[in-house]
Amino acid sequence: MGESVWVLGATMTKFGRFADKDLVDLASEAAIGALDDAGVGMRDMQVLAAGNLEEASTGVGQRIQHQLGQYGVPVFNVVNACATGATAVRAVYLSIAAGEADMGLAVGAEQMGKQGLLNAGKKARTGEKRVFAPRGRYGALQGVEGVLGSGLMPGVFAKAGLEYAAEHDGVGFEQFAKVAVKNHAHSALNPLAQYRDAFSLEQVMAAEMIGYPNTVLMCCPTGDGAAAVVLVSEKKLKTLDPDQQRRAVKISASVLTSDPFTEADHVQPDINTLTRRAADEAYAKAGVDPQDLDLVELHDCFATAELVHYDNLRLCEPGGAGDFIDSGAPTRDGRIPVNVSGGLISKGHPIGATGVAGIYEITTHLRGEAGDRQVSDAKVGLAHVIGLGSSCGVHILERRAS
Amino acid sequence: MSAPATTRQLPLVRYLALEPEPHLVANECTKCNAVYFETRVACASCENRDFQPRPLATTGTLRTFSIIHRSAKGIPTPYVSAVVNLDGGGVVKANLVNAGTDPAGIRLKMPLRLTTWVVGTDDEGTEAVAFGFEPVEGGSNG
């Protein structure tokens, strides 16, 4: 095995809605933050990866270079659904692991605004004569969303949660709601979170229902934001200042998976199998046991998703995700704190930024720099994201042995 | 020319067969028996490139669901989006109908059967027929 790759600098912008900024403003703010945090400049970067969904065809990485420094280094513009940011980090990781670069910059950024449900509001054609004719790979005569079930995100992730409930005792609406209570409470301590309000279990369960069992307080918002990390080879790190070395965080595992064939994934995306594979591969690579983790940032796009990932990431006993949340284990002062940032539910989910922001959060705790929300004496953490389609990224980070 | 005596009907999707009684027909891999509702170039499970039509059962059980209260523009809510395990194999996504939209009335693993209805009519009077699943009357309520 080659030498390790390290996080040298990390930052994120506040998540929220920033109508007065454009995508490159947000991406540049994060990139400069990470470069300054690392104590290096664009001239030191030998590779750049930019993760973004909505403006992916515009050369986001090059647009960042135009703002911050153009030196002709390779740029990877990546899109991988909600795993886009983690994929950008992994592209830089691979370049360094392959020995092609000593140092590189990964930026994830998104500007979504207040657009409501993703994929919603497609306009129907009007004015043309309408004659039914089968179209597409299903031979459909007209749109099937809402007629043959729902393929939109709230429905898909709600069904993933209730499928788990069907298979395991002690899981229901209340357990899912407790996830959201926890993450909203966590976000109150995070100045970079989009929302910072705590809610009671009663408030979460009584909020507007979006897709049972997820109420609006159990769904992530759309929003704007960016995050960035500077990665460095171990060899290069050893040549840097003691303070840069002291704050560096080791990437013990970087894993990306897609979904293998399963019986039902052509009708209901399987968010479990690829997450389990990614997690198991990451634990093996890092030589870390799930019970060794001091904190986890996982992909809680909906409260139902977080609950099933307790099991997928082996944080709880098999089938025991309901007991895990009921016991308080994933709260900030619990056995394995999960989403102390507030998670996607309350910190926010600007899609391209999310995977990088999870790595920022873990890094900040491992450095002991997380302020009011610091998980005490954090030594090892895991960041997980999953995008439908599907793609899953898992990174395990470790504090430098002192 | 006079209008046809009976209304012309077409299935909303190719994998719904209306005759002799409505049922679903999947594309089954001839090698590993994986089933798909869309056309595939090769089997995602084993790479075999040959498929055959396979009629599926019209009964099954509720694998999972969500009661959709907020959706894309133009889609009436609330409704129940369900995933159904068909008896004898095959998993399908469809609406659960005639079961209400109260979670108290929807039981995971409850027995279901296929049902159809007209979902739209084009400018030549052709009707599109959709399918969904409804609780089996007299099914176990335990």
XYZ file of C-alpha atoms in Angstrom:
544
model
C 0.000 0.000 0.000
C 1.236 3.461 -0.900
C 1.671 6.446 1.358
C -1.335 8.087 2.946
C -3.123 11.144 1.659
C -3.891 13.888 4.201
C -6.325 16.759 4.568
C -4.190 19.890 4.893
C -6.925 22.514 4.739
C -10.717 22.452 4.962
C -13.529 24.938 5.059
C -17.176 25.474 4.212
C -19.315 28.530 3.670
C -22.435 29.007 5.681
C -25.257 27.074 4.012
C -28.397 29.034 3.228
C -29.880 31.074 0.436
C -27.573 33.660 -1.098
C -29.389 35.314 -3.977
C -26.742 38.069 -4.099
C -23.955 35.581 -4.935
C -23.394 33.290 -7.897
C -22.051 29.753 -7.902
C -18.453 30.817 -8.487
C -18.623 33.370 -5.659
C -19.580 30.557 -3.284
C -17.040 28.093 -4.713
C -14.255 30.702 -4.578
C -15.087 31.641 -1.001
C -14.752 27.986 0.028
C -11.602 27.431 -2.066
C -9.845 30.485 -0.615
C -10.891 29.386 2.841
C -9.352 25.952 2.366
C -6.154 27.341 0.801
C -5.721 29.866 3.633
C -6.488 27.191 6.213
C -3.813 24.981 4.625
C -1.317 27.856 4.402
C -0.817 27.334 0.656
C -1.907 28.970 -2.605
C -3.369 28.039 -5.978
C 0.192 27.897 -7.331
C 0.798 24.879 -5.055
C -2.179 22.915 -6.447
C -1.260 20.303 -9.026
C -4.803 19.105 -9.570
C -8.265 20.578 -9.052
C -11.639 18.822 -8.858
C -14.945 20.668 -8.827
C -18.216 19.016 -7.844
C -21.458 20.637 -8.940
C -24.763 19.483 -10.375
C -26.787 22.384 -11.681
C -24.065 24.152 -13.702
C -22.025 21.054 -14.461
C -21.684 21.813 -18.158
C -20.077 25.202 -17.554
C -16.586 24.134 -16.463
C -16.970 25.036 -12.803
C -13.362 24.065 -11.991
C -12.004 26.340 -14.695
C -14.301 29.144 -13.562
C -12.785 28.814 -10.070
C -9.297 29.023 -11.596
C -10.290 32.197 -13.437
C -11.147 33.775 -10.098
C -8.235 32.464 -8.032
C -5.279 31.544 -10.255
C -4.729 29.784 -13.580
C -1.674 27.577 -13.869
C -2.788 25.005 -16.415
C -3.134 22.056 -14.040
C -5.604 19.227 -14.736
C -9.209 19.912 -13.771
C -11.856 17.259 -13.111
C -15.409 18.561 -13.243
C -17.478 15.841 -11.614
C -21.167 15.020 -11.277
C -22.348 12.051 -9.230
C -25.767 12.928 -7.838
C -25.648 13.604 -4.083
C -22.212 11.936 -3.921
C -20.808 14.640 -6.219
C -18.718 16.385 -3.544
C -17.270 13.134 -2.215
C -16.415 12.160 -5.784
C -14.498 15.425 -6.257
C -12.509 14.695 -3.102
C -11.836 11.187 -4.322
C -10.628 12.447 -7.726
C -7.966 14.549 -5.999
C -7.200 11.704 -3.576
C -6.595 9.331 -6.503
C -4.332 11.810 -8.303
C -2.171 12.083 -5.188
C -2.288 8.350 -4.413
C -1.222 7.656 -8.014
C 1.817 9.871 -7.521
C 0.759 12.383 -10.186
C 0.304 15.231 -7.725
C 1.649 16.219 -4.291
C -1.161 18.584 -3.493
C -4.634 19.284 -4.843
C -7.863 21.161 -4.243
C -11.388 19.692 -4.191
C -14.316 22.088 -4.197
C -18.006 21.272 -3.988
C -20.553 24.004 -4.605
C -24.224 24.411 -5.404
C -26.700 27.211 -5.801
C -30.209 25.836 -5.725
C -32.241 28.702 -4.328
C -35.733 27.987 -3.127
C -36.825 25.583 -5.842
C -38.998 23.254 -3.829
C -39.228 19.589 -4.711
C -36.503 18.463 -7.071
C -37.725 17.458 -10.516
C -41.075 19.022 -9.739
C -43.124 21.322 -11.920
C -42.306 20.007 -15.375
C -44.599 21.745 -17.810
C -47.142 19.764 -19.780
C -47.288 20.447 -23.492
C -50.325 22.397 -24.544
C -51.939 23.275 -27.831
C -50.844 20.149 -29.731
C -53.221 17.385 -30.719
C -52.739 14.603 -28.213
C -52.572 11.068 -29.594
C -51.365 8.289 -27.311
C -48.204 6.561 -28.505
C -45.871 4.451 -26.367
C -42.612 6.255 -25.595
C -39.375 5.404 -23.876
C -38.082 2.209 -22.382
C -41.371 1.535 -20.560
C -43.579 2.325 -23.538
C -45.510 4.906 -21.504
C -48.396 6.849 -23.060
C -48.048 9.755 -20.635
C -46.231 10.697 -17.424
C -46.482 8.060 -14.724
C -45.337 10.013 -11.639
C -48.199 9.923 -9.143
C -50.066 7.329 -11.216
C -47.721 4.357 -10.926
C -46.379 5.383 -7.523
C -43.755 8.039 -6.865
C -40.129 8.155 -7.965
C -39.476 11.581 -6.424
C -37.008 11.819 -3.541
C -39.448 12.134 -0.585
C -41.345 9.029 -1.644
C -38.252 6.990 -2.410
C -36.575 7.661 0.927
C -39.800 7.269 2.900
C -40.242 3.849 1.315
C -36.647 2.933 2.180
C -37.450 3.668 5.824
C -40.733 1.759 5.915
C -39.111 -1.211 4.168
C -36.710 -1.332 7.114
C -39.672 -1.016 9.483
C -41.357 -3.950 7.760
C -38.323 -6.122 8.374
C -37.388 -5.040 11.891
C -39.331 -4.524 15.102
C -39.262 -1.307 17.064
C -39.131 1.062 14.097
C -41.955 3.471 13.289
C -42.934 7.092 12.743
C -41.669 8.073 16.211
C -38.185 6.605 15.697
C -37.842 8.418 12.371
C -39.050 11.665 13.973
C -36.476 11.337 16.771
C -33.728 11.477 14.131
C -34.959 14.901 13.053
C -35.321 16.130 16.652
C -31.671 15.187 17.221
C -30.329 16.815 14.061
C -32.269 20.043 14.545
C -30.959 20.185 18.137
C -27.394 19.630 16.902
C -27.685 22.410 14.330
C -28.440 24.972 17.035
C -24.719 24.771 17.916
C -23.443 25.084 14.329
C -23.046 28.684 13.099
C -22.666 27.456 9.506
C -25.995 25.579 9.437
C -28.847 26.788 7.218
C -31.335 26.368 10.060
C -30.520 26.467 13.790
C -33.858 25.910 15.485
C -34.575 23.035 17.861
C -37.960 21.282 17.754
C -39.731 18.900 20.132
C -40.787 15.407 19.084
C -44.399 16.608 19.096
C -43.542 19.533 16.799
C -41.670 17.302 14.356
C -44.482 14.725 14.220
C -47.229 17.359 13.894
C -45.492 19.336 11.129
C -46.818 19.289 7.560
C -46.632 15.777 6.139
C -44.592 15.609 2.925
C -44.404 11.860 2.330
C -45.401 9.687 5.288
C -43.524 9.056 7.503
C -41.446 12.191 6.745
C -42.898 15.546 7.787
C -41.369 18.775 6.476
C -39.072 18.923 9.535
C -37.745 15.478 8.574
C -36.729 16.541 5.029
C -33.579 18.426 4.028
C -34.088 21.863 2.498
C -32.724 23.068 -0.831
C -30.060 25.730 -0.481
C -26.803 27.340 -1.524
C -23.306 26.762 -0.244
C -19.811 25.448 -0.888
C -17.053 23.517 0.844
C -13.446 22.793 -0.070
C -10.477 20.714 1.044
C -6.777 20.816 0.210
C -5.248 17.331 0.136
C -1.524 16.585 0.356
C 0.728 13.548 0.012
C 2.440 12.224 3.126
C 5.822 12.864 1.535
C 5.009 16.501 0.836
C 3.386 16.958 4.262
C 6.654 16.011 5.947
C 8.333 19.011 4.274
C 5.768 21.518 5.593
C 5.781 23.592 8.784
C 5.170 21.811 12.112
C 1.885 23.647 12.585
C 0.611 22.532 9.163
C 1.642 18.979 10.042
C -0.004 19.156 13.461
C -3.389 20.172 12.044
C -3.306 17.698 9.125
C -5.838 14.849 9.247
C -5.182 11.448 7.710
C -7.554 9.947 5.140
C -7.501 6.317 6.257
C -10.008 5.202 3.633
C -11.597 6.742 0.548
C -14.227 4.538 -1.081
C -16.738 5.037 -3.872
C -19.354 2.438 -4.860
C -22.311 2.170 -7.203
C -25.311 -0.069 -6.690
C -24.932 -3.721 -7.606
C -27.946 -5.512 -9.114
C -30.655 -6.298 -6.620
C -34.093 -7.744 -7.305
C -36.074 -4.558 -6.748
C -33.684 -1.714 -7.557
C -35.297 -1.102 -10.938
C -38.496 -0.011 -9.208
C -37.194 1.312 -5.870
C -33.549 2.443 -5.608
C -31.650 0.316 -3.096
C -29.776 2.698 -0.783
C -28.568 -0.105 1.475
C -26.382 -2.541 -0.443
C -23.948 -0.012 -1.886
C -23.675 1.762 1.472
C -22.895 -1.520 3.243
C -20.285 -2.390 0.636
C -18.666 1.044 0.847
C -18.626 0.979 4.636
C -17.204 -2.531 4.881
C -14.501 -1.730 2.341
C -13.627 1.482 4.187
C -13.428 -0.224 7.599
C -11.182 -2.924 6.125
C -8.902 -0.416 4.394
C -8.626 1.801 7.466
C -8.332 -1.074 9.929
C -11.067 0.627 11.925
C -13.994 -1.054 13.675
C -17.361 0.767 13.531
C -17.365 0.845 17.337
C -14.067 2.807 17.235
C -15.761 5.773 15.555
C -15.950 8.973 17.601
C -18.354 10.664 15.181
C -20.179 10.102 11.904
C -21.595 12.479 9.310
C -24.061 10.448 7.238
C -26.517 11.206 4.449
C -29.730 12.187 6.235
C -31.481 13.703 3.224
C -34.612 12.448 5.004
C -34.948 11.206 8.587
C -35.909 7.762 7.307
C -32.572 7.539 5.463
C -30.488 8.288 8.554
C -32.174 5.517 10.505
C -31.456 2.791 7.940
C -27.851 3.986 7.581
C -27.222 3.306 11.306
C -27.552 -0.324 10.311
C -25.874 -0.003 6.889
C -22.804 1.627 8.462
C -22.767 -1.033 11.241
C -23.202 1.598 13.977
C -25.891 -0.506 15.687
C -26.663 -4.190 16.111
C -28.107 -5.745 12.924
C -31.781 -4.752 12.822
C -31.316 -2.516 15.849
C -31.599 0.982 14.350
C -34.802 1.669 16.297
C -33.169 0.835 19.620
C -30.101 2.842 18.582
C -32.038 6.105 18.196
C -34.285 5.348 21.188
C -31.173 4.895 23.374
C -29.762 8.287 22.411
C -26.571 6.691 21.063
C -26.293 9.020 18.017
C -26.722 12.276 19.978
C -23.739 14.586 20.461
C -23.004 13.222 23.934
C -24.001 9.657 23.010
C -21.970 6.576 22.170
C -21.486 7.372 18.435
C -22.534 10.966 17.697
C -24.158 11.190 14.255
C -24.562 14.432 12.321
C -23.402 16.806 15.037
C -23.310 19.432 12.264
C -27.110 19.266 12.105
C -26.955 16.974 9.091
C -28.558 17.613 5.742
C -31.904 18.019 7.524
C -30.872 21.235 9.273
C -27.327 22.166 8.192
C -28.618 21.997 4.627
C -27.927 20.120 1.401
C -26.504 22.215 -1.447
C -25.941 19.044 -3.436
C -22.425 19.487 -4.841
C -21.133 20.858 -1.532
C -22.541 18.179 0.763
C -19.908 15.460 0.390
C -17.066 17.923 0.941
C -18.856 19.543 3.875
C -19.096 16.181 5.646
C -15.322 15.787 5.376
C -14.859 19.367 6.612
C -17.023 18.606 9.650
C -15.089 15.462 10.586
C -11.757 17.235 10.029
C -12.783 20.121 12.259
C -13.669 17.791 15.140
C -10.484 15.736 14.752
C -8.515 18.988 14.983
C -10.415 19.965 18.136
C -11.579 23.162 16.439
C -15.358 22.616 16.358
C -16.186 25.113 19.110
C -19.498 24.656 20.938
C -20.392 21.487 19.063
C -16.978 19.786 19.533
C -17.137 16.039 20.145
C -14.641 15.623 22.964
C -11.339 13.918 22.187
C -12.428 12.847 18.684
C -9.769 10.639 17.080
C -11.536 8.920 14.186
C -14.602 9.809 12.145
C -16.544 8.701 9.090
C -18.237 10.775 6.378
C -20.898 9.132 4.186
C -22.983 10.344 1.255
C -25.272 8.611 -1.186
C -26.816 9.855 -4.392
C -29.624 8.102 -6.189
C -28.844 6.331 -9.311
C -26.865 5.289 -7.239
C -23.466 6.312 -5.916
C -22.040 6.118 -2.398
C -18.927 7.745 -0.964
C -17.379 6.846 2.397
C -14.291 8.501 3.863
C -12.676 7.558 7.189
C -10.480 10.239 8.721
C -8.062 9.966 11.635
C -6.374 12.491 13.881
C -2.600 12.575 13.710
C -1.096 10.414 16.467
C 0.465 12.806 18.961
C -66.972 6.842 -41.279
C -68.758 6.000 -38.076
C -67.074 5.826 -34.713
C -66.058 2.366 -33.509
C -68.651 0.586 -31.413
C -66.276 0.067 -28.487
C -63.806 2.513 -27.046
C -60.207 1.785 -27.922
C -58.004 1.210 -24.891
C -54.230 1.101 -24.557
C -52.164 0.178 -21.487
C -50.463 3.187 -19.851
C -47.187 1.265 -19.987
C -46.031 -1.568 -22.215
C -45.657 -3.997 -19.304
C -49.386 -3.927 -18.546
C -51.364 -6.460 -20.619
C -55.123 -5.862 -20.754
C -56.179 -9.228 -22.269
C -57.605 -11.650 -21.401
C -57.603 -10.175 -17.870
C -55.295 -7.331 -16.842
C -51.877 -8.515 -15.665
C -48.243 -7.452 -15.800
C -45.724 -8.926 -18.202
C -42.027 -8.534 -17.423
C -38.948 -9.020 -19.567
C -37.283 -12.027 -18.008
C -33.634 -12.862 -18.494
C -33.492 -16.298 -20.136
C -30.369 -17.184 -18.160
C -30.772 -15.950 -14.555
C -34.530 -15.180 -14.560
C -34.108 -11.579 -13.362
C -37.153 -9.536 -14.389
C -37.358 -5.971 -15.718
C -40.296 -3.812 -16.764
C -38.252 -1.670 -19.135
C -36.337 -2.926 -22.133
C -32.706 -3.693 -21.312
C -29.783 -4.204 -23.668
C -28.389 -6.929 -21.440
C -29.264 -8.337 -18.045
C -27.811 -6.125 -15.279
C -27.311 -9.217 -13.148
C -25.589 -11.628 -15.562
C -24.983 -9.789 -18.908
C -27.107 -12.248 -20.884
C -28.670 -10.460 -23.869
C -31.788 -12.565 -24.334
C -35.122 -11.898 -22.676
C -38.539 -13.515 -22.835
C -41.944 -12.216 -21.772
C -43.040 -13.503 -18.376
C -46.608 -12.984 -17.135
C -46.611 -12.072 -13.436
C -49.163 -12.832 -10.744
C -51.951 -10.330 -10.097
C -51.662 -10.816 -6.342
C -48.922 -9.934 -3.891
C -48.055 -8.255 -0.602
C -47.182 -4.701 0.425
C -43.378 -4.446 0.633
C -43.258 -0.752 1.534
C -45.131 2.500 0.919
C -45.253 6.234 1.426
C -48.314 8.436 1.678
C -47.479 11.323 -0.635
C -48.909 14.643 0.540
C -46.742 17.063 -1.420
C -45.697 16.269 -4.960
C -44.863 17.797 -8.306
C -47.227 20.333 -9.805
C -50.370 18.845 -11.302
C -50.288 15.572 -9.393
C -53.320 15.147 -7.096
C -52.448 14.396 -3.455
C -52.651 12.646 -1.094
C -52.048 9.250 -2.615
C -50.185 6.126 -1.590
C -47.063 5.086 -3.483
C -46.451 1.402 -2.903
C -43.878 -1.253 -3.704
C -45.447 -4.693 -4.051
C -43.856 -8.147 -3.848
C -45.812 -10.187 -6.405
C -46.664 -13.786 -5.548
C -44.290 -16.046 -7.432
C -41.719 -13.320 -8.076
C -41.333 -9.768 -9.363
C -41.407 -6.449 -7.510
C -43.425 -3.517 -8.848
C -44.085 0.112 -7.938
C -47.633 1.441 -8.215
C -50.299 3.346 -6.340
C -52.138 1.621 -3.515
C -55.834 2.412 -4.020
C -59.067 1.747 -2.101
C -57.085 1.665 1.140
C -57.467 5.284 2.236
C -54.546 7.579 3.050
C -54.433 7.124 6.810
C -51.340 5.215 7.947
C -53.500 3.382 10.491
C -55.325 1.663 7.634
C -52.251 0.546 5.719
C -50.420 -2.502 6.992
C -46.985 -3.568 5.762
C -47.122 -7.063 4.174
C -50.933 -6.808 3.683
C -52.255 -8.930 0.775
C -53.045 -6.981 -2.384
C -54.407 -7.549 -5.871
C -54.063 -5.755 -9.173
C -56.767 -3.403 -10.335
C -57.048 -1.100 -13.373
C -58.783 2.140 -14.290
C -58.895 4.672 -17.104
C -56.369 7.420 -16.416
C -56.646 9.574 -19.532
C -58.155 9.962 -22.978
C -56.426 11.352 -26.052
C -57.918 13.592 -28.746
C -58.990 10.546 -30.790
C -60.921 9.065 -27.867
C -58.380 6.371 -27.029
C -58.272 5.617 -23.329
C -55.093 4.995 -21.358
C -55.506 2.275 -18.733
C -53.393 2.438 -15.574
C -52.912 -0.216 -12.936
C -52.570 -0.176 -9.184
C -53.089 -2.459 -6.229
C -55.900 -2.679 -3.700
C -56.349 -4.641 -0.481
C -57.781 -8.128 -0.936
C -61.219 -8.162 0.690
C -61.461 -10.595 3.533
C -57.690 -10.729 3.782
C -56.187 -11.243 7.186
C -56.503 -8.104 9.238
C -54.139 -9.160 12.020
